[in-house]
Amino acid sequence: MSSRTLPLLFINLGGEMLYILDQRLRAQNIPADKAKKVMNDIISTMFNKKFLDELFKPQELYSKKALRTVFDRLAHASIMRLNQASMDKLYDLMTMAFKYQVLLCPRPKDILLVSFNHMDAIKEFVKDIPCILTQVDETYQQLIQIYTNLSSGEFQLIRQTLLIFFQDMHIRVSIFLKDKVQNSNGRFVLPTSGPVPYGTQVPGLIRMFSCTGKEVSRLQFSNGGNYNAAIREGSFEIFGDRVTKLGTNMYSVSRPVETLMSGTSTNSAQHAKVNMAPNPLAKEELNLLARLMGGLEVQKPGNADNGFRVNLFATDEEEEEAFISRPDELSYGVIKIQATQDQQASAELAKILGEFSESGDQSPIISSKGDELLAMMDGL
């Protein structure tokens, strides 16, 4: 697995989260000043320097539980609140959207172009806030410095790592179902047409060469699709035409988006049950998560009365029904470790728990029912 996958996964999922929240804030007619504050606060937290310094360190990809914990925290970094069911739906939409983008990338390196499309959109959200814009620009520079010089093999490892992460997630999404790019079992339908990867030729021709390297014959064959050559390569600079539309906002045209839990396959459920077994690396993972979350310096809202709730469902009743009916295999359970055995780890976890506790009743995901990080994660 590639140790450079985590930043790309985080940035792309974060970009999808912002697209979805922006669409829902508009749909619920949230006042413009409050909606803008939500977006600014989340983006400012996402691109916090300490947080990103930890994120960009070479490291193995976190589990779904650990990554979900980070995004729970990010989603509640402002005055907006999400109930458990809405947070579940938000995370499902984020992950399925990016999974589809990874599958559609003509070549592994195009994942970086998808990331730049998300970065471009994030930059547009905060174009009038110089201090946050600076944070985003610094992240652009890090991405360019670290990723543009990676080999094709390294990008292939990154793509494989992402696909392994997503392989058992088969949530059905209404937009994908209506566009017929997703089957009723939650698996995506990949096209057999369109541009081939940049730098490659359209399939359909076999050339025969002699031992001296001279072409001696050609053979045409049907490629089974409608392919065309890529016109140009997307730009890997801060400014430029990315060419690909993957990673752009698919919610720009307002239409309802639903997730359907019944799309989860039996294999996914079986896989989830296997994951319930004790993980000998859980403690090390949580220590890494503690250091990462230690960089999340989230400011407390000045006035709790200004907070508001966003519902990703049409009604409160639908939200409640989704919470009750959500399959167990899609829940994000507790990482079972003894956090008090290692003194240094204990101090790190205590620091993180303290930061979560400072937020009071900011998020239904975070509870105050215990003094350990494990108690905090019981709400997932």
Coordinates of C-alpha atoms in Angstrom, one line a residue:
M1 CA 0.0 0.0 0.0
S2 CA 1.1 3.5 -0.7
S3 CA 2.0 5.8 2.3
R4 CA 1.1 8.9 0.3
T5 CA -2.6 8.1 -0.1
L6 CA -4.1 9.7 3.0
P7 CA -3.8 13.4 2.0
L8 CA -5.5 12.7 -1.4
L9 CA -8.2 10.7 0.3
F10 CA -8.8 13.5 2.8
I11 CA -8.8 16.4 0.3
N12 CA -11.2 14.6 -2.1
L13 CA -13.6 13.5 0.6
G14 CA -13.5 16.9 2.1
G15 CA -14.2 18.5 -1.2
E16 CA -17.3 16.3 -1.7
M17 CA -18.4 17.1 1.8
L18 CA -18.3 20.8 1.0
Y19 CA -20.3 20.3 -2.2
I20 CA -23.0 18.4 -0.4
L21 CA -23.2 20.8 2.5
D22 CA -23.4 23.8 0.2
Q23 CA -26.2 22.2 -1.7
R24 CA -28.1 21.4 1.5
L25 CA -27.6 24.8 3.0
R26 CA -29.1 26.4 -0.1
A27 CA -32.0 23.9 -0.2
Q28 CA -32.9 24.6 3.4
N29 CA -32.8 28.4 2.8
I30 CA -30.2 28.9 5.5
P31 CA -29.3 32.7 5.7
A32 CA -26.3 33.5 3.5
D33 CA -24.2 34.8 6.4
K34 CA -24.7 31.7 8.4
A35 CA -24.1 29.4 5.4
K36 CA -20.9 31.3 4.5
K37 CA -19.7 31.0 8.1
V38 CA -20.2 27.3 8.1
M39 CA -18.2 26.8 4.9
N40 CA -15.4 29.2 6.0
D41 CA -15.1 27.5 9.4
I42 CA -14.9 24.0 8.0
I43 CA -12.4 25.0 5.3
S44 CA -10.3 26.9 7.8
T45 CA -10.2 23.8 10.0
M46 CA -9.5 21.4 7.1
F47 CA -6.4 23.5 6.1
N48 CA -5.1 24.2 9.6
K49 CA -1.3 24.0 9.3
K50 CA -0.6 21.7 12.3
F51 CA -3.4 19.4 11.0
L52 CA -2.0 19.2 7.5
D53 CA 1.6 18.8 8.7
E54 CA 0.4 15.5 10.4
L55 CA -1.7 14.6 7.4
F56 CA 1.1 14.9 4.9
K57 CA 3.6 12.7 6.8
P58 CA 4.1 9.4 5.0
Q59 CA 1.8 6.9 6.8
E60 CA -0.5 4.0 6.1
L61 CA -4.2 4.7 5.4
Y62 CA -6.5 4.8 8.4
S63 CA -9.4 2.5 8.9
K64 CA -12.9 3.7 8.0
K65 CA -13.7 4.2 11.7
A66 CA -10.7 6.5 12.2
L67 CA -11.3 8.5 9.1
R68 CA -15.0 8.9 10.0
T69 CA -14.0 10.3 13.4
V70 CA -12.0 13.0 11.6
F71 CA -14.9 14.0 9.4
D72 CA -17.3 14.0 12.3
R73 CA -15.1 16.6 13.9
L74 CA -14.8 18.6 10.7
A75 CA -18.5 18.6 10.0
H76 CA -19.1 20.1 13.4
A77 CA -16.3 22.7 13.3
S78 CA -18.9 25.5 13.0
I79 CA -22.4 26.5 14.2
M80 CA -24.0 23.8 12.0
R81 CA -25.1 20.5 13.6
L82 CA -25.9 17.2 12.1
N83 CA -27.9 14.3 13.7
Q84 CA -26.3 10.8 13.5
A85 CA -28.5 9.8 10.5
S86 CA -27.6 12.9 8.5
M87 CA -23.9 12.5 9.3
D88 CA -24.1 8.9 8.1
K89 CA -25.8 10.0 4.9
L90 CA -23.2 12.7 4.4
Y91 CA -20.3 10.3 4.8
D92 CA -22.0 7.7 2.5
L93 CA -22.4 10.3 -0.3
M94 CA -18.9 11.6 0.1
T95 CA -17.3 8.2 -0.1
M96 CA -19.4 6.9 -3.0
A97 CA -18.8 10.0 -5.1
F98 CA -15.1 9.8 -4.7
K99 CA -15.1 6.0 -5.2
Y100 CA -16.8 6.5 -8.6
Q101 CA -14.2 9.2 -9.5
V102 CA -11.3 6.9 -8.7
L103 CA -12.9 4.1 -10.8
L104 CA -13.3 6.5 -13.8
C105 CA -9.8 7.9 -13.8
P106 CA -8.3 7.0 -17.2
R107 CA -4.8 6.6 -15.6
P108 CA -3.8 6.6 -11.9
K109 CA -2.1 10.0 -12.1
D110 CA -5.4 11.6 -13.0
I111 CA -6.4 11.1 -9.3
L112 CA -4.2 14.2 -8.7
L113 CA -6.2 16.2 -11.3
V114 CA -9.4 15.1 -9.5
S115 CA -7.8 16.4 -6.3
F116 CA -7.0 19.7 -8.0
N117 CA -10.6 20.1 -9.1
H118 CA -11.7 19.7 -5.5
M119 CA -9.0 22.2 -4.4
D120 CA -10.1 24.7 -7.1
A121 CA -13.7 24.5 -5.8
I122 CA -12.6 24.9 -2.2
K123 CA -10.6 27.9 -3.2
E124 CA -13.6 29.5 -4.8
F125 CA -15.6 29.0 -1.6
V126 CA -13.1 31.2 0.3
K127 CA -11.9 33.6 -2.4
D128 CA -12.9 36.6 -0.3
I129 CA -11.2 35.4 2.9
P130 CA -7.4 36.1 2.4
C131 CA -6.3 34.3 5.6
I132 CA -8.1 31.0 4.6
L133 CA -7.1 31.5 1.0
T134 CA -3.4 31.5 2.1
Q135 CA -3.9 28.2 3.9
V136 CA -5.4 26.7 0.7
D137 CA -2.6 28.0 -1.5
E138 CA 0.0 26.5 0.8
T139 CA -1.7 23.1 0.5
Y140 CA -1.6 23.5 -3.3
Q141 CA 2.2 23.9 -3.0
Q142 CA 2.5 20.8 -0.9
L143 CA 0.5 18.8 -3.3
I144 CA 2.6 20.0 -6.3
Q145 CA 5.8 19.4 -4.4
I146 CA 5.0 15.9 -3.2
Y147 CA 2.9 14.4 -5.9
T148 CA 3.8 15.8 -9.3
N149 CA 7.2 14.0 -9.4
L150 CA 5.9 10.6 -8.3
S151 CA 6.3 7.8 -10.7
S152 CA 3.4 6.1 -12.5
G153 CA 4.0 3.1 -10.3
E154 CA 3.5 5.1 -7.2
F155 CA 0.3 6.5 -8.5
Q156 CA -0.9 3.0 -9.3
L157 CA -0.2 2.0 -5.7
I158 CA -2.2 5.0 -4.5
R159 CA -5.1 4.0 -6.8
Q160 CA -5.0 0.4 -5.6
T161 CA -4.9 1.6 -1.9
L162 CA -8.0 3.8 -2.5
L163 CA -9.9 1.0 -4.3
I164 CA -9.1 -1.4 -1.4
F165 CA -10.4 1.1 1.0
F166 CA -13.7 1.5 -0.9
Q167 CA -14.1 -2.1 -2.1
D168 CA -16.8 -3.2 0.3
M169 CA -18.8 0.0 0.1
H170 CA -21.8 -0.4 -2.1
I171 CA -24.3 2.3 -1.0
R172 CA -26.8 3.1 -3.7
V173 CA -27.1 6.9 -4.5
S174 CA -30.1 8.2 -6.3
I175 CA -28.2 10.5 -8.7
F176 CA -26.0 7.5 -9.8
L177 CA -29.1 5.2 -10.2
K178 CA -31.0 7.8 -12.3
D179 CA -28.0 8.3 -14.5
K180 CA -27.7 4.5 -14.9
V181 CA -24.0 4.5 -13.7
Q182 CA -24.9 2.4 -10.7
N183 CA -26.7 -0.9 -10.5
S184 CA -29.3 -1.9 -8.0
N185 CA -26.7 -3.8 -6.0
G186 CA -24.7 -0.6 -5.5
R187 CA -21.9 -1.5 -7.9
F188 CA -20.8 1.0 -10.5
V189 CA -21.2 0.6 -14.3
L190 CA -18.0 1.6 -16.1
P191 CA -18.2 3.0 -19.6
T192 CA -16.7 1.4 -22.7
S193 CA -16.3 4.7 -24.5
G194 CA -14.7 8.1 -24.2
P195 CA -11.1 9.3 -24.2
V196 CA -8.3 6.9 -23.6
P197 CA -5.5 7.8 -21.1
Y198 CA -3.3 10.7 -22.1
G199 CA -0.2 9.4 -24.0
T200 CA -1.9 6.2 -25.2
Q201 CA -3.5 5.2 -28.5
V202 CA -7.0 4.2 -29.2
P203 CA -7.2 0.4 -29.1
G204 CA -8.0 -1.5 -32.3
L205 CA -4.7 -2.0 -34.1
I206 CA -2.1 -4.7 -33.7
R207 CA 1.3 -4.1 -35.3
M208 CA 3.7 -6.9 -36.1
F209 CA 7.5 -6.2 -36.1
S210 CA 10.5 -8.2 -37.3
C211 CA 13.4 -9.1 -35.1
T212 CA 15.2 -6.0 -36.6
G213 CA 12.3 -3.7 -35.4
K214 CA 10.8 -3.1 -38.8
E215 CA 7.0 -3.2 -39.0
V216 CA 5.9 -6.0 -41.3
S217 CA 2.1 -6.1 -40.9
R218 CA -1.0 -4.7 -39.2
L219 CA -4.2 -6.2 -38.0
Q220 CA -7.4 -4.4 -37.1
F221 CA -9.8 -5.6 -34.5
S222 CA -13.0 -4.4 -32.9
N223 CA -12.3 -2.7 -29.5
G224 CA -15.9 -3.1 -28.3
G225 CA -16.3 0.6 -27.5
N226 CA -16.3 4.1 -28.8
Y227 CA -12.9 5.4 -27.8
N228 CA -11.1 8.6 -28.8
A229 CA -7.6 10.0 -28.2
A230 CA -7.1 12.4 -25.3
I231 CA -6.7 15.9 -26.7
R232 CA -4.3 17.2 -24.1
E233 CA -3.1 16.6 -20.5
G234 CA -4.7 18.4 -17.6
S235 CA -2.7 21.0 -15.8
F236 CA -0.8 20.1 -12.6
E237 CA -0.2 23.7 -11.7
I238 CA -2.0 25.9 -9.2
F239 CA -3.9 27.6 -12.1
G240 CA -4.8 25.7 -15.2
D241 CA -7.3 23.6 -17.1
R242 CA -7.6 20.2 -15.4
V243 CA -9.4 18.9 -18.6
T244 CA -11.2 16.2 -16.6
K245 CA -14.6 17.0 -15.0
L246 CA -14.1 14.3 -12.3
G247 CA -14.0 16.1 -9.0
T248 CA -16.2 19.0 -10.0
N249 CA -19.5 19.7 -8.3
M250 CA -22.2 17.2 -9.5
Y251 CA -24.8 19.0 -7.3
S252 CA -24.5 22.3 -9.2
V253 CA -27.8 21.4 -10.8
S254 CA -30.2 21.1 -7.9
R255 CA -31.7 17.6 -7.7
P256 CA -32.5 15.4 -4.7
V257 CA -29.9 13.0 -3.5
E258 CA -30.8 9.9 -1.5
T259 CA -28.8 7.0 -0.3
L260 CA -30.5 3.6 -0.1
M261 CA -29.2 1.2 2.5
S262 CA -30.6 -1.9 0.9
G263 CA -28.0 -1.7 -1.7
T264 CA -25.4 -3.2 0.7
S265 CA -24.3 -6.6 -0.5
T266 CA -24.0 -9.7 1.6
N267 CA -20.3 -9.7 1.0
S268 CA -20.1 -6.3 2.6
A269 CA -21.9 -7.5 5.7
Q270 CA -19.7 -10.5 6.0
H271 CA -16.6 -8.3 5.6
A272 CA -17.9 -6.0 8.3
K273 CA -18.4 -8.9 10.7
V274 CA -14.8 -10.0 10.1
N275 CA -13.6 -6.5 11.0
M276 CA -15.2 -6.8 14.4
A277 CA -12.4 -9.1 15.4
P278 CA -9.7 -7.5 17.7
N279 CA -7.2 -5.6 15.7
P280 CA -3.7 -5.8 17.0
L281 CA -2.8 -2.6 15.3
A282 CA -5.7 -0.6 16.7
K283 CA -3.6 1.1 19.4
E284 CA -1.0 2.2 17.0
E285 CA -3.7 3.5 14.6
L286 CA -5.4 5.5 17.4
N287 CA -2.1 7.0 18.5
L288 CA -1.6 8.2 14.9
L289 CA -5.2 9.5 14.9
A290 CA -4.5 11.3 18.2
R291 CA -1.5 13.1 16.7
L292 CA -3.5 14.0 13.6
M293 CA -6.5 15.3 15.6
G294 CA -4.2 17.2 17.8
G295 CA -3.7 19.6 14.9
L296 CA -7.5 20.3 14.7
E297 CA -7.7 23.6 16.5
V298 CA -11.4 24.2 16.3
Q299 CA -12.6 27.4 17.8
K300 CA -15.7 27.4 20.0
P301 CA -18.7 29.2 18.6
G302 CA -19.2 32.6 20.3
N303 CA -22.9 32.1 20.8
A304 CA -24.6 28.6 20.9
D305 CA -27.9 30.2 20.2
N306 CA -26.7 31.0 16.7
G307 CA -26.4 27.3 15.9
F308 CA -28.7 25.5 13.5
R309 CA -29.3 21.9 12.4
V310 CA -29.0 20.7 8.8
N311 CA -31.0 17.7 7.8
L312 CA -29.8 15.7 4.7
F313 CA -33.2 14.1 4.5
A314 CA -36.5 15.6 3.2
T315 CA -38.2 15.5 6.7
D316 CA -37.2 14.8 10.3
E317 CA -39.3 11.6 10.1
E318 CA -37.2 10.3 7.2
E319 CA -34.1 11.1 9.1
E320 CA -35.3 9.2 12.2
E321 CA -36.3 6.3 10.1
A322 CA -32.9 6.1 8.4
F323 CA -31.2 6.1 11.8
I324 CA -33.4 3.2 13.0
S325 CA -33.1 1.2 9.8
R326 CA -29.4 1.6 9.1
P327 CA -27.8 -1.9 8.9
D328 CA -25.3 -2.8 11.6
E329 CA -22.6 -3.5 9.0
L330 CA -22.6 0.2 8.0
S331 CA -22.1 1.5 11.5
Y332 CA -18.7 2.7 12.7
G333 CA -18.1 0.9 16.0
V334 CA -15.7 1.4 18.8
I335 CA -12.0 0.7 18.3
K336 CA -11.4 -1.5 21.3
I337 CA -8.0 -0.8 22.9
Q338 CA -6.7 0.0 26.4
A339 CA -5.7 3.6 26.0
T340 CA -4.3 3.9 29.6
Q341 CA -1.5 1.4 29.2
D342 CA 1.0 3.7 27.5
Q343 CA 1.7 7.0 29.3
Q344 CA 2.6 9.1 26.3
A345 CA -0.4 7.8 24.3
S346 CA -2.6 8.5 27.3
A347 CA -1.4 12.1 27.3
E348 CA -2.1 12.5 23.6
L349 CA -5.5 10.9 23.8
A350 CA -6.4 13.0 26.9
K351 CA -5.5 16.1 24.9
I352 CA -7.7 15.1 22.0
L353 CA -10.6 14.2 24.4
G354 CA -10.2 17.6 26.0
E355 CA -10.6 19.4 22.7
F356 CA -13.7 17.4 21.9
S357 CA -15.1 18.0 25.4
E358 CA -14.6 21.8 25.1
S359 CA -17.3 21.9 22.4
G360 CA -20.0 20.9 24.9
D361 CA -23.2 20.0 23.0
Q362 CA -21.9 21.0 19.6
S363 CA -22.3 17.6 18.0
P364 CA -24.6 14.7 18.7
I365 CA -21.7 12.5 17.6
I366 CA -19.6 13.6 20.6
S367 CA -20.9 12.7 24.0
S368 CA -19.7 13.6 27.5
K369 CA -20.5 10.2 29.1
G370 CA -16.9 9.1 29.8
D371 CA -13.4 10.2 30.5
E372 CA -11.7 8.1 27.8
L373 CA -11.5 8.5 24.0
L374 CA -13.3 5.1 23.8
A375 CA -16.3 6.6 25.5
M376 CA -16.3 9.4 23.0
M377 CA -16.2 7.0 20.1
D378 CA -19.2 5.0 21.4
G379 CA -21.4 7.5 19.6
L380 CA -20.1 6.5 16.2

